[in-house]
PDB file of C-alpha atoms in Angstrom:
ATOM      1  CA  ASP A   1       0.000   0.000   0.000  1.00  0.00           C
ATOM      2  CA  GLY A   2       1.167   3.525  -0.727  1.00  0.00           C
ATOM      3  CA  GLY A   3       1.767   5.892   2.131  1.00  0.00           C
ATOM      4  CA  ILE A   4       4.097   8.061   4.150  1.00  0.00           C
ATOM      5  CA  THR A   5       6.598   6.527   6.550  1.00  0.00           C
ATOM      6  CA  GLN A   6       8.083   8.589   9.341  1.00  0.00           C
ATOM      7  CA  SER A   7      10.918   7.331  11.498  1.00  0.00           C
ATOM      8  CA  PRO A   8      11.718   6.988  14.248  1.00  0.00           C
ATOM      9  CA  LYS A   9       8.418   7.075  16.117  1.00  0.00           C
ATOM     10  CA  TYR A  10      10.133   8.408  19.264  1.00  0.00           C
ATOM     11  CA  LEU A  11      13.356  10.417  19.385  1.00  0.00           C
ATOM     12  CA  PHE A  12      15.339  11.958  22.207  1.00  0.00           C
ATOM     13  CA  ARG A  13      17.703  14.874  21.786  1.00  0.00           C
ATOM     14  CA  LYS A  14      20.575  15.841  24.019  1.00  0.00           C
ATOM     15  CA  GLU A  15      21.556  19.446  24.659  1.00  0.00           C
ATOM     16  CA  GLY A  16      23.467  20.932  21.696  1.00  0.00           C
ATOM     17  CA  GLN A  17      22.709  17.996  19.428  1.00  0.00           C
ATOM     18  CA  ASN A  18      21.246  18.033  15.931  1.00  0.00           C
ATOM     19  CA  VAL A  19      18.755  15.288  15.130  1.00  0.00           C
ATOM     20  CA  THR A  20      17.209  14.262  11.819  1.00  0.00           C
ATOM     21  CA  LEU A  21      13.662  13.020  11.326  1.00  0.00           C
ATOM     22  CA  SER A  22      13.014  10.847   8.322  1.00  0.00           C
ATOM     23  CA  CYS A  23      10.024  11.124   5.972  1.00  0.00           C
ATOM     24  CA  GLU A  24       9.614   8.811   2.973  1.00  0.00           C
ATOM     25  CA  GLN A  25       6.606   8.560   0.637  1.00  0.00           C
ATOM     26  CA  ASN A  26       5.788   6.071  -2.124  1.00  0.00           C
ATOM     27  CA  LEU A  27       2.727   7.937  -3.373  1.00  0.00           C
ATOM     28  CA  ASN A  28       4.650   9.655  -6.189  1.00  0.00           C
ATOM     29  CA  HIS A  29       3.566  12.995  -4.764  1.00  0.00           C
ATOM     30  CA  ASP A  30       5.360  16.156  -5.822  1.00  0.00           C
ATOM     31  CA  ALA A  31       4.808  18.311  -2.727  1.00  0.00           C
ATOM     32  CA  MET A  32       5.907  17.476   0.803  1.00  0.00           C
ATOM     33  CA  TYR A  33       5.463  19.319   4.093  1.00  0.00           C
ATOM     34  CA  TRP A  34       6.692  19.319   7.682  1.00  0.00           C
ATOM     35  CA  TYR A  35       4.475  20.411  10.569  1.00  0.00           C
ATOM     36  CA  ARG A  36       5.029  20.838  14.253  1.00  0.00           C
ATOM     37  CA  GLN A  37       2.157  20.012  16.599  1.00  0.00           C
ATOM     38  CA  ASP A  38       1.940  21.350  20.153  1.00  0.00           C
ATOM     39  CA  PRO A  39      -1.049  20.806  22.459  1.00  0.00           C
ATOM     40  CA  GLY A  40      -3.819  23.333  21.839  1.00  0.00           C
ATOM     41  CA  GLN A  41      -2.048  24.979  18.902  1.00  0.00           C
ATOM     42  CA  GLY A  42      -3.019  22.891  15.937  1.00  0.00           C
ATOM     43  CA  LEU A  43      -0.382  22.267  13.293  1.00  0.00           C
ATOM     44  CA  ARG A  44       2.194  24.862  12.307  1.00  0.00           C
ATOM     45  CA  LEU A  45       4.110  24.668   9.031  1.00  0.00           C
ATOM     46  CA  ILE A  46       7.898  24.405   9.302  1.00  0.00           C
ATOM     47  CA  TYR A  47       9.009  23.862   5.694  1.00  0.00           C
ATOM     48  CA  TYR A  48       7.485  22.705   2.443  1.00  0.00           C
ATOM     49  CA  SER A  49       8.769  21.553  -0.920  1.00  0.00           C
ATOM     50  CA  GLN A  50       6.823  21.577  -4.164  1.00  0.00           C
ATOM     51  CA  ILE A  51       9.521  19.953  -6.268  1.00  0.00           C
ATOM     52  CA  VAL A  52      12.856  18.193  -5.944  1.00  0.00           C
ATOM     53  CA  ASN A  53      15.790  20.448  -5.027  1.00  0.00           C
ATOM     54  CA  ASP A  54      13.516  23.280  -3.987  1.00  0.00           C
ATOM     55  CA  PHE A  55      11.898  24.141  -0.654  1.00  0.00           C
ATOM     56  CA  GLN A  56      10.417  27.141   1.146  1.00  0.00           C
ATOM     57  CA  LYS A  57      10.234  28.245   4.757  1.00  0.00           C
ATOM     58  CA  GLY A  58       6.934  27.954   6.523  1.00  0.00           C
ATOM     59  CA  ASP A  59       5.721  29.892   9.520  1.00  0.00           C
ATOM     60  CA  ILE A  60       8.214  28.546  12.083  1.00  0.00           C
ATOM     61  CA  ALA A  61      11.385  27.601  10.156  1.00  0.00           C
ATOM     62  CA  GLU A  62      13.929  28.993  12.638  1.00  0.00           C
ATOM     63  CA  GLY A  63      16.066  26.244  14.134  1.00  0.00           C
ATOM     64  CA  TYR A  64      15.132  23.710  11.466  1.00  0.00           C
ATOM     65  CA  SER A  65      16.605  22.679   8.119  1.00  0.00           C
ATOM     66  CA  VAL A  66      15.464  20.385   5.294  1.00  0.00           C
ATOM     67  CA  SER A  67      16.660  18.890   2.029  1.00  0.00           C
ATOM     68  CA  ARG A  68      14.811  17.474  -0.967  1.00  0.00           C
ATOM     69  CA  GLU A  69      17.327  15.514  -3.031  1.00  0.00           C
ATOM     70  CA  LYS A  70      14.831  12.831  -4.031  1.00  0.00           C
ATOM     71  CA  LYS A  71      11.141  13.044  -4.801  1.00  0.00           C
ATOM     72  CA  GLU A  72      10.245  10.435  -2.209  1.00  0.00           C
ATOM     73  CA  SER A  73      12.317  11.801   0.677  1.00  0.00           C
ATOM     74  CA  PHE A  74      12.084  15.008   2.742  1.00  0.00           C
ATOM     75  CA  PRO A  75      14.177  14.760   5.932  1.00  0.00           C
ATOM     76  CA  LEU A  76      13.920  17.390   8.661  1.00  0.00           C
ATOM     77  CA  THR A  77      16.876  18.326  10.864  1.00  0.00           C
ATOM     78  CA  VAL A  78      16.158  19.884  14.231  1.00  0.00           C
ATOM     79  CA  THR A  79      19.270  21.884  15.024  1.00  0.00           C
ATOM     80  CA  SER A  80      20.681  22.943  18.369  1.00  0.00           C
ATOM     81  CA  ALA A  81      19.408  26.446  17.557  1.00  0.00           C
ATOM     82  CA  GLN A  82      15.841  25.215  18.158  1.00  0.00           C
ATOM     83  CA  LYS A  83      15.593  25.844  21.889  1.00  0.00           C
ATOM     84  CA  ASN A  84      12.206  24.244  22.413  1.00  0.00           C
ATOM     85  CA  PRO A  85      12.138  21.172  20.178  1.00  0.00           C
ATOM     86  CA  THR A  86       9.815  19.011  22.249  1.00  0.00           C
ATOM     87  CA  ALA A  87       6.783  18.400  20.043  1.00  0.00           C
ATOM     88  CA  PHE A  88       5.056  15.967  17.724  1.00  0.00           C
ATOM     89  CA  TYR A  89       6.329  16.310  14.148  1.00  0.00           C
ATOM     90  CA  LEU A  90       4.178  15.378  11.174  1.00  0.00           C
ATOM     91  CA  CYS A  91       5.164  14.950   7.557  1.00  0.00           C
ATOM     92  CA  ALA A  92       2.599  15.267   4.764  1.00  0.00           C
ATOM     93  CA  SER A  93       2.428  15.146   0.981  1.00  0.00           C
ATOM     94  CA  THR A  94       0.125  16.111  -1.874  1.00  0.00           C
ATOM     95  CA  PRO A  95       0.159  15.247  -5.580  1.00  0.00           C
ATOM     96  CA  ASP A  96       1.032  17.676  -8.333  1.00  0.00           C
ATOM     97  CA  GLY A  97       1.654  20.765  -6.193  1.00  0.00           C
ATOM     98  CA  GLY A  98      -1.436  20.005  -4.187  1.00  0.00           C
ATOM     99  CA  VAL A  99      -3.725  22.965  -4.887  1.00  0.00           C
ATOM    100  CA  GLY A 100      -7.171  21.776  -3.881  1.00  0.00           C
ATOM    101  CA  GLN A 101      -5.907  18.321  -2.995  1.00  0.00           C
ATOM    102  CA  PRO A 102      -5.946  17.036   0.601  1.00  0.00           C
ATOM    103  CA  GLN A 103      -2.671  16.354   2.331  1.00  0.00           C
ATOM    104  CA  HIS A 104      -1.767  12.809   3.279  1.00  0.00           C
ATOM    105  CA  PHE A 105      -0.019  12.435   6.635  1.00  0.00           C
ATOM    106  CA  GLY A 106       2.498  10.091   8.188  1.00  0.00           C
ATOM    107  CA  ASP A 107       2.103   8.791  11.733  1.00  0.00           C
ATOM    108  CA  GLY A 108       4.486  11.314  13.229  1.00  0.00           C
ATOM    109  CA  THR A 109       7.669  11.437  15.281  1.00  0.00           C
ATOM    110  CA  ARG A 110       7.567  12.505  18.920  1.00  0.00           C
ATOM    111  CA  LEU A 111      10.725  14.397  19.870  1.00  0.00           C
ATOM    112  CA  SER A 112      11.720  14.985  23.477  1.00  0.00           C
ATOM    113  CA  ILE A 113      14.697  16.581  25.209  1.00  0.00           C
ATOM    114  CA  LEU A 114      16.844  14.394  27.458  1.00  0.00           C
TER     115      LEU A 114
ATOM    116  CA  ALA B   1      -3.259  34.648   4.898  1.00  0.00           C
ATOM    117  CA  GLN B   2      -6.049  32.298   5.808  1.00  0.00           C
ATOM    118  CA  SER B   3      -7.101  31.857   9.430  1.00  0.00           C
ATOM    119  CA  VAL B   4      -9.289  29.179  10.955  1.00  0.00           C
ATOM    120  CA  THR B   5     -11.239  29.297  14.199  1.00  0.00           C
ATOM    121  CA  GLN B   6     -12.601  26.184  15.837  1.00  0.00           C
ATOM    122  CA  LEU B   7     -15.092  27.058  18.567  1.00  0.00           C
ATOM    123  CA  GLY B   8     -14.593  24.906  21.634  1.00  0.00           C
ATOM    124  CA  SER B   9     -11.354  23.075  22.374  1.00  0.00           C
ATOM    125  CA  HIS B  10     -13.254  20.218  24.051  1.00  0.00           C
ATOM    126  CA  VAL B  11     -16.647  18.716  23.286  1.00  0.00           C
ATOM    127  CA  SER B  12     -18.268  15.943  25.328  1.00  0.00           C
ATOM    128  CA  VAL B  13     -21.242  14.033  23.969  1.00  0.00           C
ATOM    129  CA  SER B  14     -23.215  10.984  25.006  1.00  0.00           C
ATOM    130  CA  GLU B  15     -23.091   7.893  22.856  1.00  0.00           C
ATOM    131  CA  GLY B  16     -25.873   8.170  20.285  1.00  0.00           C
ATOM    132  CA  ALA B  17     -26.122  11.956  20.547  1.00  0.00           C
ATOM    133  CA  LEU B  18     -25.427  14.528  17.844  1.00  0.00           C
ATOM    134  CA  VAL B  19     -21.833  15.603  17.321  1.00  0.00           C
ATOM    135  CA  LEU B  20     -21.413  19.224  16.171  1.00  0.00           C
ATOM    136  CA  LEU B  21     -17.973  20.758  15.704  1.00  0.00           C
ATOM    137  CA  ARG B  22     -17.773  24.364  14.591  1.00  0.00           C
ATOM    138  CA  CYS B  23     -15.297  25.861  12.135  1.00  0.00           C
ATOM    139  CA  ASN B  24     -15.133  29.399  10.770  1.00  0.00           C
ATOM    140  CA  TYR B  25     -12.559  30.724   8.347  1.00  0.00           C
ATOM    141  CA  SER B  26     -11.468  34.139   7.160  1.00  0.00           C
ATOM    142  CA  SER B  27     -11.301  34.577   3.419  1.00  0.00           C
ATOM    143  CA  SER B  28     -12.770  36.925   0.853  1.00  0.00           C
ATOM    144  CA  VAL B  29     -12.716  34.135  -1.720  1.00  0.00           C
ATOM    145  CA  PRO B  30     -14.208  30.710  -0.970  1.00  0.00           C
ATOM    146  CA  PRO B  31     -11.253  28.466  -0.212  1.00  0.00           C
ATOM    147  CA  TYR B  32     -10.794  24.719  -0.155  1.00  0.00           C
ATOM    148  CA  LEU B  33     -11.947  23.293   3.185  1.00  0.00           C
ATOM    149  CA  PHE B  34     -11.027  20.097   4.976  1.00  0.00           C
ATOM    150  CA  TRP B  35     -11.787  18.219   8.167  1.00  0.00           C
ATOM    151  CA  TYR B  36      -9.232  15.814   9.576  1.00  0.00           C
ATOM    152  CA  VAL B  37      -9.360  13.397  12.542  1.00  0.00           C
ATOM    153  CA  GLN B  38      -6.396  12.445  14.706  1.00  0.00           C
ATOM    154  CA  TYR B  39      -6.227   9.511  17.112  1.00  0.00           C
ATOM    155  CA  PRO B  40      -3.590   9.540  19.886  1.00  0.00           C
ATOM    156  CA  ASN B  41      -0.007   9.346  18.633  1.00  0.00           C
ATOM    157  CA  GLN B  42      -1.092   9.034  15.036  1.00  0.00           C
ATOM    158  CA  GLY B  43      -1.128  11.232  11.982  1.00  0.00           C
ATOM    159  CA  LEU B  44      -4.146  13.031  10.553  1.00  0.00           C
ATOM    160  CA  GLN B  45      -6.745  11.206   8.513  1.00  0.00           C
ATOM    161  CA  LEU B  46      -8.968  13.039   6.040  1.00  0.00           C
ATOM    162  CA  LEU B  47     -12.665  12.939   6.972  1.00  0.00           C
ATOM    163  CA  LEU B  48     -14.023  15.054   4.129  1.00  0.00           C
ATOM    164  CA  LYS B  49     -13.270  17.997   1.871  1.00  0.00           C
ATOM    165  CA  TYR B  50     -15.048  20.799   0.046  1.00  0.00           C
ATOM    166  CA  THR B  51     -13.564  22.127  -3.176  1.00  0.00           C
ATOM    167  CA  THR B  52     -16.453  23.120  -5.456  1.00  0.00           C
ATOM    168  CA  GLY B  53     -20.016  22.072  -6.163  1.00  0.00           C
ATOM    169  CA  ALA B  54     -22.461  20.738  -3.599  1.00  0.00           C
ATOM    170  CA  THR B  55     -22.162  22.566  -0.306  1.00  0.00           C
ATOM    171  CA  LEU B  56     -23.180  19.559   1.804  1.00  0.00           C
ATOM    172  CA  VAL B  57     -20.258  17.172   1.821  1.00  0.00           C
ATOM    173  CA  LYS B  58     -20.386  13.615   3.102  1.00  0.00           C
ATOM    174  CA  GLY B  59     -17.300  11.953   4.482  1.00  0.00           C
ATOM    175  CA  ILE B  60     -16.163   8.769   6.126  1.00  0.00           C
ATOM    176  CA  ASN B  61     -17.504   7.285   9.366  1.00  0.00           C
ATOM    177  CA  GLY B  62     -20.909   8.986   8.971  1.00  0.00           C
ATOM    178  CA  PHE B  63     -19.616  12.559   9.192  1.00  0.00           C
ATOM    179  CA  GLU B  64     -20.787  15.387   7.006  1.00  0.00           C
ATOM    180  CA  ALA B  65     -20.133  19.119   6.767  1.00  0.00           C
ATOM    181  CA  GLU B  66     -21.889  22.048   5.166  1.00  0.00           C
ATOM    182  CA  PHE B  67     -20.106  24.939   3.510  1.00  0.00           C
ATOM    183  CA  LYS B  68     -21.946  28.204   4.146  1.00  0.00           C
ATOM    184  CA  LYS B  69     -20.329  31.042   2.248  1.00  0.00           C
ATOM    185  CA  SER B  70     -22.468  33.761   3.844  1.00  0.00           C
ATOM    186  CA  GLU B  71     -21.394  32.625   7.313  1.00  0.00           C
ATOM    187  CA  THR B  72     -17.819  31.651   6.310  1.00  0.00           C
ATOM    188  CA  SER B  73     -18.417  28.395   8.134  1.00  0.00           C
ATOM    189  CA  PHE B  74     -17.775  24.699   7.585  1.00  0.00           C
ATOM    190  CA  HIS B  75     -19.274  22.926  10.598  1.00  0.00           C
ATOM    191  CA  LEU B  76     -18.871  19.169  11.011  1.00  0.00           C
ATOM    192  CA  THR B  77     -21.726  16.966  12.194  1.00  0.00           C
ATOM    193  CA  LYS B  78     -22.543  13.345  12.884  1.00  0.00           C
ATOM    194  CA  PRO B  79     -26.104  12.392  13.847  1.00  0.00           C
ATOM    195  CA  SER B  80     -25.199   9.667  16.333  1.00  0.00           C
ATOM    196  CA  ALA B  81     -21.892   9.525  18.209  1.00  0.00           C
ATOM    197  CA  HIS B  82     -20.040   6.262  18.663  1.00  0.00           C
ATOM    198  CA  MET B  83     -17.359   5.509  21.206  1.00  0.00           C
ATOM    199  CA  SER B  84     -14.858   5.201  18.353  1.00  0.00           C
ATOM    200  CA  ASP B  85     -15.437   8.890  17.480  1.00  0.00           C
ATOM    201  CA  ALA B  86     -13.390   9.958  20.509  1.00  0.00           C
ATOM    202  CA  ALA B  87     -10.435  11.777  18.924  1.00  0.00           C
ATOM    203  CA  GLU B  88      -9.150  15.225  18.025  1.00  0.00           C
ATOM    204  CA  TYR B  89     -10.641  16.963  15.019  1.00  0.00           C
ATOM    205  CA  PHE B  90      -9.006  19.653  12.906  1.00  0.00           C
ATOM    206  CA  CYS B  91     -10.539  22.023  10.409  1.00  0.00           C
ATOM    207  CA  ALA B  92      -8.158  23.223   7.688  1.00  0.00           C
ATOM    208  CA  VAL B  93      -8.333  25.796   4.929  1.00  0.00           C
ATOM    209  CA  ARG B  94      -6.353  26.361   1.766  1.00  0.00           C
ATOM    210  CA  GLY B  95      -6.632  29.361  -0.513  1.00  0.00           C
ATOM    211  CA  LYS B  96      -7.470  28.816  -4.179  1.00  0.00           C
ATOM    212  CA  ASN B  97      -3.893  29.410  -5.330  1.00  0.00           C
ATOM    213  CA  ASP B  98      -2.116  28.475  -2.142  1.00  0.00           C
ATOM    214  CA  TYR B  99      -0.074  25.360  -1.492  1.00  0.00           C
ATOM    215  CA  LYS B 100      -0.222  25.759   2.268  1.00  0.00           C
ATOM    216  CA  LEU B 101      -2.899  24.571   4.657  1.00  0.00           C
ATOM    217  CA  SER B 102      -3.950  26.657   7.658  1.00  0.00           C
ATOM    218  CA  PHE B 103      -5.207  24.589  10.577  1.00  0.00           C
ATOM    219  CA  GLY B 104      -7.526  25.379  13.431  1.00  0.00           C
ATOM    220  CA  ALA B 105      -6.363  24.663  16.977  1.00  0.00           C
ATOM    221  CA  GLY B 106      -8.367  21.452  17.111  1.00  0.00           C
ATOM    222  CA  THR B 107     -11.357  20.144  19.056  1.00  0.00           C
ATOM    223  CA  THR B 108     -11.066  17.103  21.289  1.00  0.00           C
ATOM    224  CA  VAL B 109     -14.193  14.959  21.356  1.00  0.00           C
ATOM    225  CA  THR B 110     -14.965  12.634  24.236  1.00  0.00           C
ATOM    226  CA  VAL B 111     -17.903  10.230  24.076  1.00  0.00           C
ATOM    227  CA  ARG B 112     -19.711   9.211  27.271  1.00  0.00           C
ATOM    228  CA  ALA B 113     -21.244   5.766  27.533  1.00  0.00           C
TER     229      ALA B 113
END
């Protein structure tokens, strides 16, 4: 079955450490997105990519970085500059740029500080 | 930029009772509208969407929503709640030429036996 795979499901970060969250999709979707979810705040967009080798900052990009070297992969790095990284991170994708199309979501990665 | 307001962060209903979740958006042009459901420690699953056409949209699990342009609303309803409906629900909006979704803060539904 096609879908979005996020790994790991749980991740712990030490002080000053960068960590990378994986997102892989086999839906052949062009656009991919990263969201951060905090209780009572809904989902906030970190970065998105409409095509390979191109990506744009979302609403809360500071302290995060991404790459899009392959269509099916959109990893997110949480850098040491992100002072409050504890959250639930969700990856999503849409076909063909996605205008009007719903986003498909992975099952998320929960990141905590050690 | 689009904004979405979900009225009520928590809703408690009895099993078999009506479920009504409210969503209002800000936009001068009718956008695309979505409702998603999230179970604990999982991603979001699409319940239904409105793009064009019929303003009453039916989705999965017996849910439906009505787009009312004059009220800028897209409220979600289900006639009879089931225990399995206990989850968090998100309303989301996308502008006609926008690749980004704007989400409401979410409404947590609990179902009483």
